[in-house]
PDB file of C-alpha atoms in Angstrom:
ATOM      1  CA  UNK D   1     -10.087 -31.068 -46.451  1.00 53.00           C
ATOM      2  CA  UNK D   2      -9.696 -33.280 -42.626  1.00 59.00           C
ATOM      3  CA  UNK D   3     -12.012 -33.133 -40.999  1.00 60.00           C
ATOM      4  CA  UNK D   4     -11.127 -35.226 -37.461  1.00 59.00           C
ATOM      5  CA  UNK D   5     -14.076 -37.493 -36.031  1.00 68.00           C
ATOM      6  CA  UNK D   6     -15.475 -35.699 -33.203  1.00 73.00           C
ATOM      7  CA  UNK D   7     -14.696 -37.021 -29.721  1.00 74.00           C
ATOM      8  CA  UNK D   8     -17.615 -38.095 -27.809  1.00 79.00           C
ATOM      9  CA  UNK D   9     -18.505 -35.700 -24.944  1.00 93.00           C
ATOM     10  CA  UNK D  10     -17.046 -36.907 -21.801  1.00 96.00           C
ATOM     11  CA  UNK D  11     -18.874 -37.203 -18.255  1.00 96.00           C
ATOM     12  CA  UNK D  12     -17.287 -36.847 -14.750  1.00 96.00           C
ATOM     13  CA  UNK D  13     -17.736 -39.124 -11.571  1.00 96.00           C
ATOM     14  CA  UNK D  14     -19.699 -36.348 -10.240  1.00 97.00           C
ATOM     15  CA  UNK D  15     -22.040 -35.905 -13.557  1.00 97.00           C
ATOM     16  CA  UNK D  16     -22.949 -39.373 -14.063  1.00 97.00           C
ATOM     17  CA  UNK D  17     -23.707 -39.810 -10.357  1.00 97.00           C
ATOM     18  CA  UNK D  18     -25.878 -36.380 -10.269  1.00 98.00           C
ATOM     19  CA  UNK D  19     -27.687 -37.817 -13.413  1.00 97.00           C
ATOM     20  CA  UNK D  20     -28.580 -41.408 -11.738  1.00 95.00           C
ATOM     21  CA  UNK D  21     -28.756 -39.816  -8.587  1.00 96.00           C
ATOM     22  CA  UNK D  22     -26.176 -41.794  -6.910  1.00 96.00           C
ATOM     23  CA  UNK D  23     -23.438 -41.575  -4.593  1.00 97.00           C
ATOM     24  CA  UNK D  24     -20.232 -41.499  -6.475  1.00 97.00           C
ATOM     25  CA  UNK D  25     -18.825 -44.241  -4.302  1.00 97.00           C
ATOM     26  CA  UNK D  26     -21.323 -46.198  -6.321  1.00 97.00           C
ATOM     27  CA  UNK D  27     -20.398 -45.080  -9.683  1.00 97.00           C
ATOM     28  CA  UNK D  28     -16.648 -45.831  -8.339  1.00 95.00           C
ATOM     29  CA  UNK D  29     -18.226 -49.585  -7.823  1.00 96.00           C
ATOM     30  CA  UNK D  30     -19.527 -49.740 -11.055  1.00 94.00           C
ATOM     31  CA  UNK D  31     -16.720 -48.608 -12.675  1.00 94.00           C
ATOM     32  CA  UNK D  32     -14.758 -51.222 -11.229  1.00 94.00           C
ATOM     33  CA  UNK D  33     -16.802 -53.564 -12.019  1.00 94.00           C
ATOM     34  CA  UNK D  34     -16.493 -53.273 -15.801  1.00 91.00           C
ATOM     35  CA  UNK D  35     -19.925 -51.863 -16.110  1.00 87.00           C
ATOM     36  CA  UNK D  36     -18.646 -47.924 -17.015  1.00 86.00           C
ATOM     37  CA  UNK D  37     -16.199 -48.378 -19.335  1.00 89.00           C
ATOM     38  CA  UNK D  38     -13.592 -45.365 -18.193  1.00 91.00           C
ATOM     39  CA  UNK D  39     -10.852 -43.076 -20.136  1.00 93.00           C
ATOM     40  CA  UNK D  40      -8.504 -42.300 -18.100  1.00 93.00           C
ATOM     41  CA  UNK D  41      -6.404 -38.685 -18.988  1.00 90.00           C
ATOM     42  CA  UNK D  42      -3.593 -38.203 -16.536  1.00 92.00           C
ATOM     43  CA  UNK D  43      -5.277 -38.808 -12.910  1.00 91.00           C
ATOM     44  CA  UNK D  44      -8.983 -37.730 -14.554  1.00 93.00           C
ATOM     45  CA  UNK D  45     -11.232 -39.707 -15.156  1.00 94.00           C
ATOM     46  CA  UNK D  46     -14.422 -40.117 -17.474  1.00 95.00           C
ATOM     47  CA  UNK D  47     -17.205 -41.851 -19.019  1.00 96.00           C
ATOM     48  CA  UNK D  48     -18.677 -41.197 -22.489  1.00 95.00           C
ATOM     49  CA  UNK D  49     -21.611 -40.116 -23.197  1.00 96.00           C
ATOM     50  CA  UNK D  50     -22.328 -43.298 -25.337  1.00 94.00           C
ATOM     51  CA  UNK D  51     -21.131 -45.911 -22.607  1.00 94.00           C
ATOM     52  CA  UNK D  52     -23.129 -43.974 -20.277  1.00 95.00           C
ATOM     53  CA  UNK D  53     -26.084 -44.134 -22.430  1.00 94.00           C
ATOM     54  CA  UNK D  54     -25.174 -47.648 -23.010  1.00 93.00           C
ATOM     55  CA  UNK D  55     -25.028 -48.393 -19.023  1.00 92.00           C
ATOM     56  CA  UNK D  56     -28.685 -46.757 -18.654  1.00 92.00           C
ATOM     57  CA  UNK D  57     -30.310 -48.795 -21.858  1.00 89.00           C
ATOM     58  CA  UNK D  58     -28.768 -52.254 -20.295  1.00 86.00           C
ATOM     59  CA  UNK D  59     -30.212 -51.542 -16.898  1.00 84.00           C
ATOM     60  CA  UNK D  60     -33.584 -50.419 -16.980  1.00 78.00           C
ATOM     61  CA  UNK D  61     -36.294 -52.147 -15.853  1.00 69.00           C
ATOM     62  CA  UNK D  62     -39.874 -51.884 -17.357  1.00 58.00           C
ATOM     63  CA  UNK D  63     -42.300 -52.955 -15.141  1.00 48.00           C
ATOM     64  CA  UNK D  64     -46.036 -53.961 -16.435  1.00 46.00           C
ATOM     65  CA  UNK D  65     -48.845 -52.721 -14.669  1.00 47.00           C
ATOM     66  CA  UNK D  66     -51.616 -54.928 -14.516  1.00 46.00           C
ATOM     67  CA  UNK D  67     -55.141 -53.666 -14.245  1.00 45.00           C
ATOM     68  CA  UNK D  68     -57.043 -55.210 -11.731  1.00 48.00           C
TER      69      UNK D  68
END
């Protein structure tokens, strides 16, 4: 028995933005940056799930509260 590797779910422009709360024209920035990875299908265009994930784990910021 085959069994194919199973394709990573794909996000839209639209998703990833509604999930960061961002404009898209942002996520458009990023993704010309370098920093989304894209797969491009015709004239669509998406992000994994992973490389999102990925994006998300590289840029957060912990900050340490102090108590005074």
């Amino acid at each position: 028995m085959n069994a194919s590797p199973k394709s990573p779910e794909m996000l839209t422009k639209l998703e990833v933005a509604q999930r960061l709360q961002v404009s898209i024209k942002t996520v458009e920035r990023w993704m010309a940056s370098g920093d989304f990875p894209v797969h491009r299908f015709g004239k669509s265009v998406r992000i994994s799930v992973p490389d999102y994930r990925a994006f998300v784990d590289r840029t957060r910021k912990w900050s340490v509260i102090h108590a005074g």
